[in-house]
Short mmCIF file of C-alpha atoms in Angstrom, two decimals:
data_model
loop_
_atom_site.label_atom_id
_atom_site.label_comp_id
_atom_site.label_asym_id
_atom_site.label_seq_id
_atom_site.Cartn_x
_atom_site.Cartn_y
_atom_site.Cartn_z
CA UNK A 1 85.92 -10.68 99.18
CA UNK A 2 83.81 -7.94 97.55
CA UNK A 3 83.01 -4.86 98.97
CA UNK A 4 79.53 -4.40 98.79
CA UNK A 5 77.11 -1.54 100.73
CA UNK A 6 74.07 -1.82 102.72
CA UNK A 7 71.49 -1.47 100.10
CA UNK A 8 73.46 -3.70 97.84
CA UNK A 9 73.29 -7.34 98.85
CA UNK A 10 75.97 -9.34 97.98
CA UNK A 11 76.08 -11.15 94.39
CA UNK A 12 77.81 -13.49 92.80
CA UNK A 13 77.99 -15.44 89.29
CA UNK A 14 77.66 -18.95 89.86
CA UNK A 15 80.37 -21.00 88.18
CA UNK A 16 79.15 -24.37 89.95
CA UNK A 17 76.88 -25.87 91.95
CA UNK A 18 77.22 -29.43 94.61
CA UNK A 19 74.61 -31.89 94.48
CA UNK A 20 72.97 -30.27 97.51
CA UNK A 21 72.88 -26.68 96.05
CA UNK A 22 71.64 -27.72 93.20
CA UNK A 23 68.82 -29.45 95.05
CA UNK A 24 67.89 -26.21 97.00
CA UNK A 25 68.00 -24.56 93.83
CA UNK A 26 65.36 -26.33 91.77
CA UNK A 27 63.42 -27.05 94.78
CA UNK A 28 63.58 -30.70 94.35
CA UNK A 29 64.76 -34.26 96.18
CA UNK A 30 69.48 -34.80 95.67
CA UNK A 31 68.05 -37.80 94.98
CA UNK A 32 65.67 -36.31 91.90
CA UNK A 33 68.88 -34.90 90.62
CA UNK A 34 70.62 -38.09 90.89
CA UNK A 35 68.01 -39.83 88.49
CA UNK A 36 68.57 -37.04 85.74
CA UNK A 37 72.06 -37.84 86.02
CA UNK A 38 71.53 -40.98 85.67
CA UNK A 39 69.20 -40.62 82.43
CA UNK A 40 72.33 -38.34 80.91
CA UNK A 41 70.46 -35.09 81.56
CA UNK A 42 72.59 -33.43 83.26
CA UNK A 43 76.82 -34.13 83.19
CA UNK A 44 78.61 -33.23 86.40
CA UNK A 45 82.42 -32.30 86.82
CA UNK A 46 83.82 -34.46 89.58
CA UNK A 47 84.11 -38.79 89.88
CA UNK A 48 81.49 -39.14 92.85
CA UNK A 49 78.32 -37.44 93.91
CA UNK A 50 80.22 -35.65 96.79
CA UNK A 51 82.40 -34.10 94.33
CA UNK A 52 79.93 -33.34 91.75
CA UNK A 53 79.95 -29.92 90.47
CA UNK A 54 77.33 -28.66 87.71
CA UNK A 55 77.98 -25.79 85.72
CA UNK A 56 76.32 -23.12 83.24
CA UNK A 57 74.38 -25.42 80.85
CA UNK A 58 73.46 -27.95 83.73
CA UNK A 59 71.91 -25.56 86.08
CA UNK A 60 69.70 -24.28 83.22
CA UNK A 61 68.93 -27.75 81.88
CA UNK A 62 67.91 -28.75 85.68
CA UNK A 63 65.77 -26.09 86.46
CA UNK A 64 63.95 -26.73 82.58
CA UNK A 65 63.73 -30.20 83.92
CA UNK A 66 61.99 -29.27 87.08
CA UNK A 67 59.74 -27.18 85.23
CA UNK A 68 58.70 -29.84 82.73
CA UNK A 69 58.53 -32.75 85.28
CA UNK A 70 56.01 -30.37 87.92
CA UNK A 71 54.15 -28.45 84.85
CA UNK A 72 53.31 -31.07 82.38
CA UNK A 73 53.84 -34.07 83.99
CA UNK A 74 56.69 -35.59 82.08
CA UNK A 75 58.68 -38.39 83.18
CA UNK A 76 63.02 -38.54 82.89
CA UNK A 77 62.11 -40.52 79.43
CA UNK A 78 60.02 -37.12 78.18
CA UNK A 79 62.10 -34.60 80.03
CA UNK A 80 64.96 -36.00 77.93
CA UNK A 81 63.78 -35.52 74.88
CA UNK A 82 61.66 -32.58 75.56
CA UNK A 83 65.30 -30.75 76.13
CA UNK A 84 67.62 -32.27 73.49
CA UNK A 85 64.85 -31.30 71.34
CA UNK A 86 64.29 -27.98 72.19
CA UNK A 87 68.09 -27.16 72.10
CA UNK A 88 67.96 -28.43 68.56
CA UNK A 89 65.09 -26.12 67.74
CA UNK A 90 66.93 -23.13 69.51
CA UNK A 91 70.21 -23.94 67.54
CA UNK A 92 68.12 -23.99 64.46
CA UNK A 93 65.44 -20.82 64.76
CA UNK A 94 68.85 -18.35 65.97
CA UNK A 95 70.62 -20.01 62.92
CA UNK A 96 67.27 -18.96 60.83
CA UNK A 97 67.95 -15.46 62.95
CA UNK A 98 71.42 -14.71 61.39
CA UNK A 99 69.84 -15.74 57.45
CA UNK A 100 66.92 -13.66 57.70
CA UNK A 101 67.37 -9.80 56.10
CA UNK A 102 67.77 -7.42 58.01
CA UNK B 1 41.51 -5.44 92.01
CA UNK B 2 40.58 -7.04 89.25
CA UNK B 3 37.76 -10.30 88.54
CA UNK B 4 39.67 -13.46 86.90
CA UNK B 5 37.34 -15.10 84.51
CA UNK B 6 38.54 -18.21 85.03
CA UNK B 7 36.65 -20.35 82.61
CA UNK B 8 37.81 -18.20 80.26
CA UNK B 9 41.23 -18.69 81.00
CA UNK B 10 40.96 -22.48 80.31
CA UNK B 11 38.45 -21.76 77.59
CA UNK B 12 35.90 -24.34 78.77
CA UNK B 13 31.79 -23.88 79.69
CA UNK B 14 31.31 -22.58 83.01
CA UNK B 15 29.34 -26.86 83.25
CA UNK B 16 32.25 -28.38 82.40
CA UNK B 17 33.27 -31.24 84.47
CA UNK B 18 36.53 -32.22 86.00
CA UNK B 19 37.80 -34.06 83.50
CA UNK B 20 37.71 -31.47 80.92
CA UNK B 21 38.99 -29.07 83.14
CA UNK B 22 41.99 -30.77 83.32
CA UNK B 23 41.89 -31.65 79.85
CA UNK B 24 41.77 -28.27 78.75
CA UNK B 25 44.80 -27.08 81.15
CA UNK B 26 46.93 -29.99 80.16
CA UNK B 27 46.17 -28.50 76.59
CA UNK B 28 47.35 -24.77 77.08
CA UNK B 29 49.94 -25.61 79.33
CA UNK B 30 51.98 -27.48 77.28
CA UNK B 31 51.10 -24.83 74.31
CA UNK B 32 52.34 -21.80 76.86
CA UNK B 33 55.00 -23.33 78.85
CA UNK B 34 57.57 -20.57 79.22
CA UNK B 35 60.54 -23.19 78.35
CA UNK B 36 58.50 -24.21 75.28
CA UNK B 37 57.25 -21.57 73.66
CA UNK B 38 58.53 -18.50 72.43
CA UNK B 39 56.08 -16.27 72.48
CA UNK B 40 55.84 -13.45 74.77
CA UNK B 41 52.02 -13.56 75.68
CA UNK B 42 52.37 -17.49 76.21
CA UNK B 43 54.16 -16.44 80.01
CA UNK B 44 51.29 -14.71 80.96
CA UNK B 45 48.55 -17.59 79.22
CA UNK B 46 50.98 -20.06 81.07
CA UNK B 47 50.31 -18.31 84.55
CA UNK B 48 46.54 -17.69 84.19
CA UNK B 49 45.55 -21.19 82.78
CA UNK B 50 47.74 -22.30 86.04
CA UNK B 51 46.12 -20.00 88.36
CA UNK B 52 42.67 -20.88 86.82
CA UNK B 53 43.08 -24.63 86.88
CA UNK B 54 44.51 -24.67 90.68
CA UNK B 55 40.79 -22.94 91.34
CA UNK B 56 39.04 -24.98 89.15
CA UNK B 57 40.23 -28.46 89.97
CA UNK B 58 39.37 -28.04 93.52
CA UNK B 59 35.96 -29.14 94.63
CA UNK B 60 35.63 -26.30 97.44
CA UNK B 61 37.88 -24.02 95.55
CA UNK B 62 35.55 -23.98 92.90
CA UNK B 63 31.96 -24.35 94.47
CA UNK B 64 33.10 -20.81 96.11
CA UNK B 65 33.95 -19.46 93.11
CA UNK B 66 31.19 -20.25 91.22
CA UNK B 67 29.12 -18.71 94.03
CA UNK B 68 30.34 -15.42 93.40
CA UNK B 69 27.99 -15.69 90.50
CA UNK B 70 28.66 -15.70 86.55
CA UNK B 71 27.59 -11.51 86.01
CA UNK B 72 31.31 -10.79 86.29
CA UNK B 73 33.35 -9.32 83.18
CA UNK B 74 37.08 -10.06 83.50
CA UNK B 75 38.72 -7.29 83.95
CA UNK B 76 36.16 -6.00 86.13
CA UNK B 77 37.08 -4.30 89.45
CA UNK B 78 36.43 -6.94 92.10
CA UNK B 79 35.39 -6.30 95.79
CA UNK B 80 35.50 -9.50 97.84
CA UNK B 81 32.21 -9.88 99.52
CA UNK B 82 32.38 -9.01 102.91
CA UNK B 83 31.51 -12.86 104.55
CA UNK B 84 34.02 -13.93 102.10
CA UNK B 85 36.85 -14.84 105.11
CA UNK B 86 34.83 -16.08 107.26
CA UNK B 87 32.43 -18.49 105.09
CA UNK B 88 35.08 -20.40 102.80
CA UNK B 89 38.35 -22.26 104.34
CA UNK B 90 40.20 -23.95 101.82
CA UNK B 91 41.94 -27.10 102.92
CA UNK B 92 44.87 -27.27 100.61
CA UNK B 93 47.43 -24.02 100.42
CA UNK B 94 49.65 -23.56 97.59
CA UNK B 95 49.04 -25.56 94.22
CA UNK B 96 50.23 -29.18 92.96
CA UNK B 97 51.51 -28.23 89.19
CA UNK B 98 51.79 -24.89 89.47
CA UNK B 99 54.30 -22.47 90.18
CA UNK B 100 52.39 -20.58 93.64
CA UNK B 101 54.48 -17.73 93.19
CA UNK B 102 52.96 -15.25 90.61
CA UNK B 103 49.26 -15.18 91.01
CA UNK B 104 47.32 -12.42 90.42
CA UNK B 105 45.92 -10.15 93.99
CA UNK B 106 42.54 -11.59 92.70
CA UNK B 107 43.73 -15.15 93.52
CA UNK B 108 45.67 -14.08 96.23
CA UNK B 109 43.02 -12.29 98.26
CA UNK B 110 40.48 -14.81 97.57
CA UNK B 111 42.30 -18.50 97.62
CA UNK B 112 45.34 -18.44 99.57
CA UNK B 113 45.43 -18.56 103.32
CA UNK B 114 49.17 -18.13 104.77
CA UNK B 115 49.41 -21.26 106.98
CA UNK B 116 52.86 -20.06 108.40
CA UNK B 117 54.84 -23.33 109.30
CA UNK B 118 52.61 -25.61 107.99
CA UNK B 119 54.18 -28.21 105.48
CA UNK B 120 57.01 -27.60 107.63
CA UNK B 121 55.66 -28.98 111.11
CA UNK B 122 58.43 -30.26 114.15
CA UNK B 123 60.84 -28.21 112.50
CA UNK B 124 60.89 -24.84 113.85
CA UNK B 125 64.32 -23.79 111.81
CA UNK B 126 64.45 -24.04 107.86
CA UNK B 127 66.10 -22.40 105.69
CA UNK B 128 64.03 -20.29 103.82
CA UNK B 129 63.31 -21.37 99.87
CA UNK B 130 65.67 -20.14 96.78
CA UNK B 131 63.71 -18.01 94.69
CA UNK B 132 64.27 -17.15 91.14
CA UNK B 133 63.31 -14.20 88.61
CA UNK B 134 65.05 -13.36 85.27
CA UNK B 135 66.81 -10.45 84.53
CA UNK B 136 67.17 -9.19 81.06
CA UNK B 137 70.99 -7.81 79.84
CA UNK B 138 71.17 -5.29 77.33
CA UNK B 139 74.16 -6.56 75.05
CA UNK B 140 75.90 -3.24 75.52
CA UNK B 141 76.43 -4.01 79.27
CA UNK B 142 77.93 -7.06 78.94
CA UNK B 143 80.94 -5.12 77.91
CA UNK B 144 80.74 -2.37 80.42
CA UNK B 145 78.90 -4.06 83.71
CA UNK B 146 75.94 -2.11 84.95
CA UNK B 147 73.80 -1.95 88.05
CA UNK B 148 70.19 -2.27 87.81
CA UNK B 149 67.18 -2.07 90.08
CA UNK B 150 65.07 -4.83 90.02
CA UNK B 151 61.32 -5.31 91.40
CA UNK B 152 59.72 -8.30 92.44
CA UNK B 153 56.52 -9.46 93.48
CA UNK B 154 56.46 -11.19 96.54
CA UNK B 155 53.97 -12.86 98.27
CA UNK B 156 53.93 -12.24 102.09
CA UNK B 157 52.03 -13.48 104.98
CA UNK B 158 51.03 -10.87 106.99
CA UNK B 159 49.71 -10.62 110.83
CA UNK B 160 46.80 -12.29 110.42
CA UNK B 161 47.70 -14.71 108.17
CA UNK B 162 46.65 -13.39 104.97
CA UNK B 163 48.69 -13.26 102.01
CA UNK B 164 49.56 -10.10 100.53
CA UNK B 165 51.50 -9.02 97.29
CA UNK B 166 54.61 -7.09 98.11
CA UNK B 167 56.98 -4.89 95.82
CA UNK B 168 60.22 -5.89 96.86
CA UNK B 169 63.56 -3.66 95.12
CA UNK B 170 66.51 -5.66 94.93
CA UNK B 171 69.87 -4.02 93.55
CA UNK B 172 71.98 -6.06 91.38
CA UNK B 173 75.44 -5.41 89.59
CA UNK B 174 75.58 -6.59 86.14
CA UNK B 175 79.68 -8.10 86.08
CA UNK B 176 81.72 -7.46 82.58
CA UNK B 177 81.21 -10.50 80.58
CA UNK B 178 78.41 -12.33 82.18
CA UNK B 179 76.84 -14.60 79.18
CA UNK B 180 72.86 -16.10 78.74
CA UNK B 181 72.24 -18.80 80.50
CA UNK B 182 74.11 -17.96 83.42
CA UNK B 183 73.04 -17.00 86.78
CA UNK B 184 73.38 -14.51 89.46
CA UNK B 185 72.88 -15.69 93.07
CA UNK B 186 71.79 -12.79 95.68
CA UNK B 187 72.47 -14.27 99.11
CA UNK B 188 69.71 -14.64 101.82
CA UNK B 189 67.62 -13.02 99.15
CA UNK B 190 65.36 -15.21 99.03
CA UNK B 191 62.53 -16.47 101.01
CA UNK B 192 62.40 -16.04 105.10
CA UNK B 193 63.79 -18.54 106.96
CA UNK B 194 61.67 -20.32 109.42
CA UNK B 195 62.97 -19.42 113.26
CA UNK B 196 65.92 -18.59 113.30
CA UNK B 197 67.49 -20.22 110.27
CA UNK B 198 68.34 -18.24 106.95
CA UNK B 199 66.99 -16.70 104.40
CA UNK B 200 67.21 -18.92 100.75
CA UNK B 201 69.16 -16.97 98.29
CA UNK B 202 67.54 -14.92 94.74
CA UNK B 203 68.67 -16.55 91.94
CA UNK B 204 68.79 -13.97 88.68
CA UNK B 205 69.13 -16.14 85.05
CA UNK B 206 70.24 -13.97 82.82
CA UNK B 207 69.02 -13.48 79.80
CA UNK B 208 70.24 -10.93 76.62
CA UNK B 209 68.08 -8.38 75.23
CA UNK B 210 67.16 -8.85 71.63
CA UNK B 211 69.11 -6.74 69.69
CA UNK B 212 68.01 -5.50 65.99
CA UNK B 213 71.77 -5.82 64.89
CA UNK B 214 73.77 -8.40 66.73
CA UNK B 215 73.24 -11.77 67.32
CA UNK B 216 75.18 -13.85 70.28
CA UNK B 217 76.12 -17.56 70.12
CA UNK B 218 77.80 -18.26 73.25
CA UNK B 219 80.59 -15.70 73.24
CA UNK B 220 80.37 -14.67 69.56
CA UNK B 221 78.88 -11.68 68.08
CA UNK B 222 77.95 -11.95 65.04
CA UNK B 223 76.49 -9.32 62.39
CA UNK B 224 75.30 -8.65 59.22
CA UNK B 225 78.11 -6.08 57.77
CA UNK B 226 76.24 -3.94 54.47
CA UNK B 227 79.05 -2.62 52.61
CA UNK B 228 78.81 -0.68 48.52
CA UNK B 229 79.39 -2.43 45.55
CA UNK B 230 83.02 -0.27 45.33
CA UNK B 231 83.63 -1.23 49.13
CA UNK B 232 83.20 -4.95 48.00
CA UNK B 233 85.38 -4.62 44.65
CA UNK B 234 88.28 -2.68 45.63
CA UNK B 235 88.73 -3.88 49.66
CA UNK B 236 90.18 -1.46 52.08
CA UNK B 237 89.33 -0.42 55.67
CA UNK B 238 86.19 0.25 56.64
CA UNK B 239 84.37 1.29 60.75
CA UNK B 240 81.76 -1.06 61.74
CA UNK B 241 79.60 -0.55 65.14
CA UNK B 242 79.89 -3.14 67.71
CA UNK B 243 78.73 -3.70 70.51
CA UNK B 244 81.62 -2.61 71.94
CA UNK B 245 82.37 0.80 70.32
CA UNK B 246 83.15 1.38 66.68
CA UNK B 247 86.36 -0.77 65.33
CA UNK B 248 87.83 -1.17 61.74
CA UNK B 249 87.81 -4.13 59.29
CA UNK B 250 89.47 -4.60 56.73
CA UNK B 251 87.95 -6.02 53.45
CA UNK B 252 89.60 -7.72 51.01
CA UNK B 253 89.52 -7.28 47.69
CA UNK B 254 86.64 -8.88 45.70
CA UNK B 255 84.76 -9.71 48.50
CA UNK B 256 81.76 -11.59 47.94
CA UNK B 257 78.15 -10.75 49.56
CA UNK B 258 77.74 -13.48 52.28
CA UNK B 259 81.78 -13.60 52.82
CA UNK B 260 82.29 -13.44 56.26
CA UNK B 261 85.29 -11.85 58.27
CA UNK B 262 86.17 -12.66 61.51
CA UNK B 263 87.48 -9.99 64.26
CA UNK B 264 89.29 -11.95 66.66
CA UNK B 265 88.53 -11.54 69.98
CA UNK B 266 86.31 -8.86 69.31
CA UNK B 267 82.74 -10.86 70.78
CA UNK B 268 82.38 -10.41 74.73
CA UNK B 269 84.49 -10.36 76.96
CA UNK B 270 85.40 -12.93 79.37
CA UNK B 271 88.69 -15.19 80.18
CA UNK B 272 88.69 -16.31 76.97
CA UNK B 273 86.54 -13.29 74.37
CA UNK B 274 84.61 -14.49 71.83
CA UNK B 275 85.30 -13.49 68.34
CA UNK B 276 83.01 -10.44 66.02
CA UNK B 277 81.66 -12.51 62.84
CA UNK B 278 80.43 -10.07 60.01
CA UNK B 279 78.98 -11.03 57.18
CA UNK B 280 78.95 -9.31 54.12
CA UNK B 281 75.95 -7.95 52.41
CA UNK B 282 76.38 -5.63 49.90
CA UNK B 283 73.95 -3.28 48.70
CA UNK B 284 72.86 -1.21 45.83
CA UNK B 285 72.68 2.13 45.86
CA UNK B 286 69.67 3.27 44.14
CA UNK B 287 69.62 4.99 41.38
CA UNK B 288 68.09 8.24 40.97
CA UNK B 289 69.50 10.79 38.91
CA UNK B 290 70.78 10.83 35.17
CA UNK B 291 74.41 10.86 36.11
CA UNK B 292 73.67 7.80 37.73
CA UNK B 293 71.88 6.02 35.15
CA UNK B 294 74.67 6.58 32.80
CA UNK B 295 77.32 5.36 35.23
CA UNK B 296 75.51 1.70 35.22
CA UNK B 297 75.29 2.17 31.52
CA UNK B 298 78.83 2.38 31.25
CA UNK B 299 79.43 -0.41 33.40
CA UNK B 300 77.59 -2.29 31.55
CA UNK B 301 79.37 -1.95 28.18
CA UNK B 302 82.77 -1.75 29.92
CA UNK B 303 82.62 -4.68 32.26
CA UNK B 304 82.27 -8.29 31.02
CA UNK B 305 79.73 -9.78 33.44
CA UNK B 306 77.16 -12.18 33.51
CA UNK B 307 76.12 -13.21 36.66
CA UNK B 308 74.41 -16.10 35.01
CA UNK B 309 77.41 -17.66 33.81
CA UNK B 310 76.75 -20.71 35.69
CA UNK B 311 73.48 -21.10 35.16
CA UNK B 312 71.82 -23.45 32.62
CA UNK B 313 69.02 -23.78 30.69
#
């Protein structure tokens, strides 16, 4: 347990999120979550949904997902790609980054 | 407060129809998104053209808008008029498409009525909602931890229902070797619970400061090491900065510009630390005075070196 004061609420690093957090946390449907599973998205720890656990890169992807799927409209097809693709182009502008003078 | 030109926002005719409207949102919201683009004005483009459109694509939403007449300069400081409450009640609360949270007091004095409970109706205890914000890591505390204050915007529903914008402080420790990408939960941070259930929890993402010297890939740190010609030819030890205080590398001898050395657990810290990745780059000292001149010139009759070797014709 951490010691923490009145002013300072309690925080924590997440290191993994269930099905149901996860849910809560990207304001959507288990079952939403479920489908990007499904479509490879996102790659939970753990053999069944009750034991699911998603971690660091997950949590981001799901919340991009979210974003995507309620901002633009995309479907799991789109929000798919629209991520592998964008991870590609991150890899590749910070690799840029380290070539560039300084 | 201040007018919204909304049109503007969505760059379209103050005519144009419904159809273009959303044509012309779909356009620049896809350009701005904040997990597409990279710019730094697209977040705010992203939230007007979303705050615009959730006006604009509403019938009665708009109608009242458009009644406030078209003399207005954005920017311009904004009074409601003073039937404004009374005359307009807007059937739909909160926005399909677009994040609700971040509007500007313009929109938020004008277009959203607090409907406490509603959405949620026969269910008098609910959890309030997660929220989220990001909070930006300078790559120095990573290795020390820090506490920070952070300020939110929060919109509140007040007494009579209205919706008000509310500073909120939150305090936050910064652990030792928290990376991008991961996130901070705040319990019961978050929104109100409905009745008596809890508040949702603030959810911090972190994300790392640019830094003019050091670049991170996951737990690596890696920089760009300029070292002099001598340095390069005749290796020894030499103090480089890092993020985490000043440490010594040694450099072989020879060492090519664009070698790179590897410090061994010298990245951030965490269970397992990530490694410090220099490269090489080694500069020229300009030349300025005689003494100088004739050093190169004695180089070049003494040394044996064409850096062309390879090269053909």
């Amino acid at each position: 347990m951490k010691l923490t004061s009145a002013r300072q609420p309690p925080s924590d690093v997440i290191e993994a999120l269930t099905l149901a957090e996860l849910g809560r946390f990207c304001h959507a449907e288990t079952d939403w979550i479920i489908e990007l599973v499904e479509h490879g998205i996102l790659e939970p720890g753990g053999l069944s949904q009750v034991e699911w656990r998603f971690t660091g890169i997950n949590i981001l992807r799901a919340r991009k997902a979210r974003r995507l799927s309620q901002d633009l409209g995309l479907n799991m097809a789109g929000i798919a790609m629209v991520l592998d693709l964008l991870e590609e182009r991150d890899r590749l502008l910070h690799e840029l980054g380290m070539h560039r003078e300084v | 407060m201040e007018f919204q030109d909304y049109y503007e926002a969505l760059g379209v005719k103050r005519t144009a129809d419904a159809d273009e409207i959303k044509r012309a949102y779909r356009k620049l919201a896809r350009k701005h998104h904040p997990d597409v683009s990279k710019d730094a004005a697209s977040e705010e483009a992203f939230k007007s053209a979303g705050e615009a459109y959730d006006v604009l694509k509403d019938p009665e939403k708009r109608a009242a808008y458009d009644a406030l007449g078209a003399d207005w300069q954005p920017g311009q400081k904004f009074r409601p008029p003073p039937d404004w409450q009374s005359d307009y009640q807007f059937s739909e609360a909160g926005a399909e498409g677009v994040n609700p949270e971040a509007f500007s007091d313009f929109f938020e004095t004008l277009f959203r009525r607090g409907h406490p409970g509603s959405g949620f109706s026969g269910d008098q205890n609910l959890r309030g909602q997660d929220q989220h914000a990001r909070i930006t890591v300078d790559i120095a505390d990573v290795f020390r931890g820090a506490k920070r204050t952070l300020t939110l915007r929060v919109p509140q529903v007040d007494a009579s229902g209205h919706v008000r914008i509310r500073d909120r402080s939150v305090s936050v420790s910064i652990p030792k070797g928290i990376t991008a990408g991961q996130f901070i939960r705040l319990k019961g941070q978050g929104s109100p619970g409905l009745g008596d259930a809890p508040s949702g929890d603030l959810f911090l993402e972190v994300v790392f400061a640019a830094h003019p010297q050091f670049q991170i890939v996951g737990r690596d740190v890696h920089l760009t090491l300029p070292v002099a010609p001598w340095e390069a030819a005749l290796g020894g030890k030499i103090r480089m900065p890092t993020p985490g205080g000043s440490v010594e590398l040694k450099v072989p001898k020879n060492a090519r510009s664009g070698q790179k050395l590897r410090l061994k657990g010298r990245g951030l810290p965490g269970a397992v630390p990530g490694n410090l990745i220099a490269t090489l780059q080694i500069v020229n000292p300009p030349v300025k005075t005689e003494a100088g001149r004739e050093f190169y010139k004695k180089m070049a009759a003494e040394m044996s070196f064409d850096p062309r070797a390879e090269m053909e014709e």
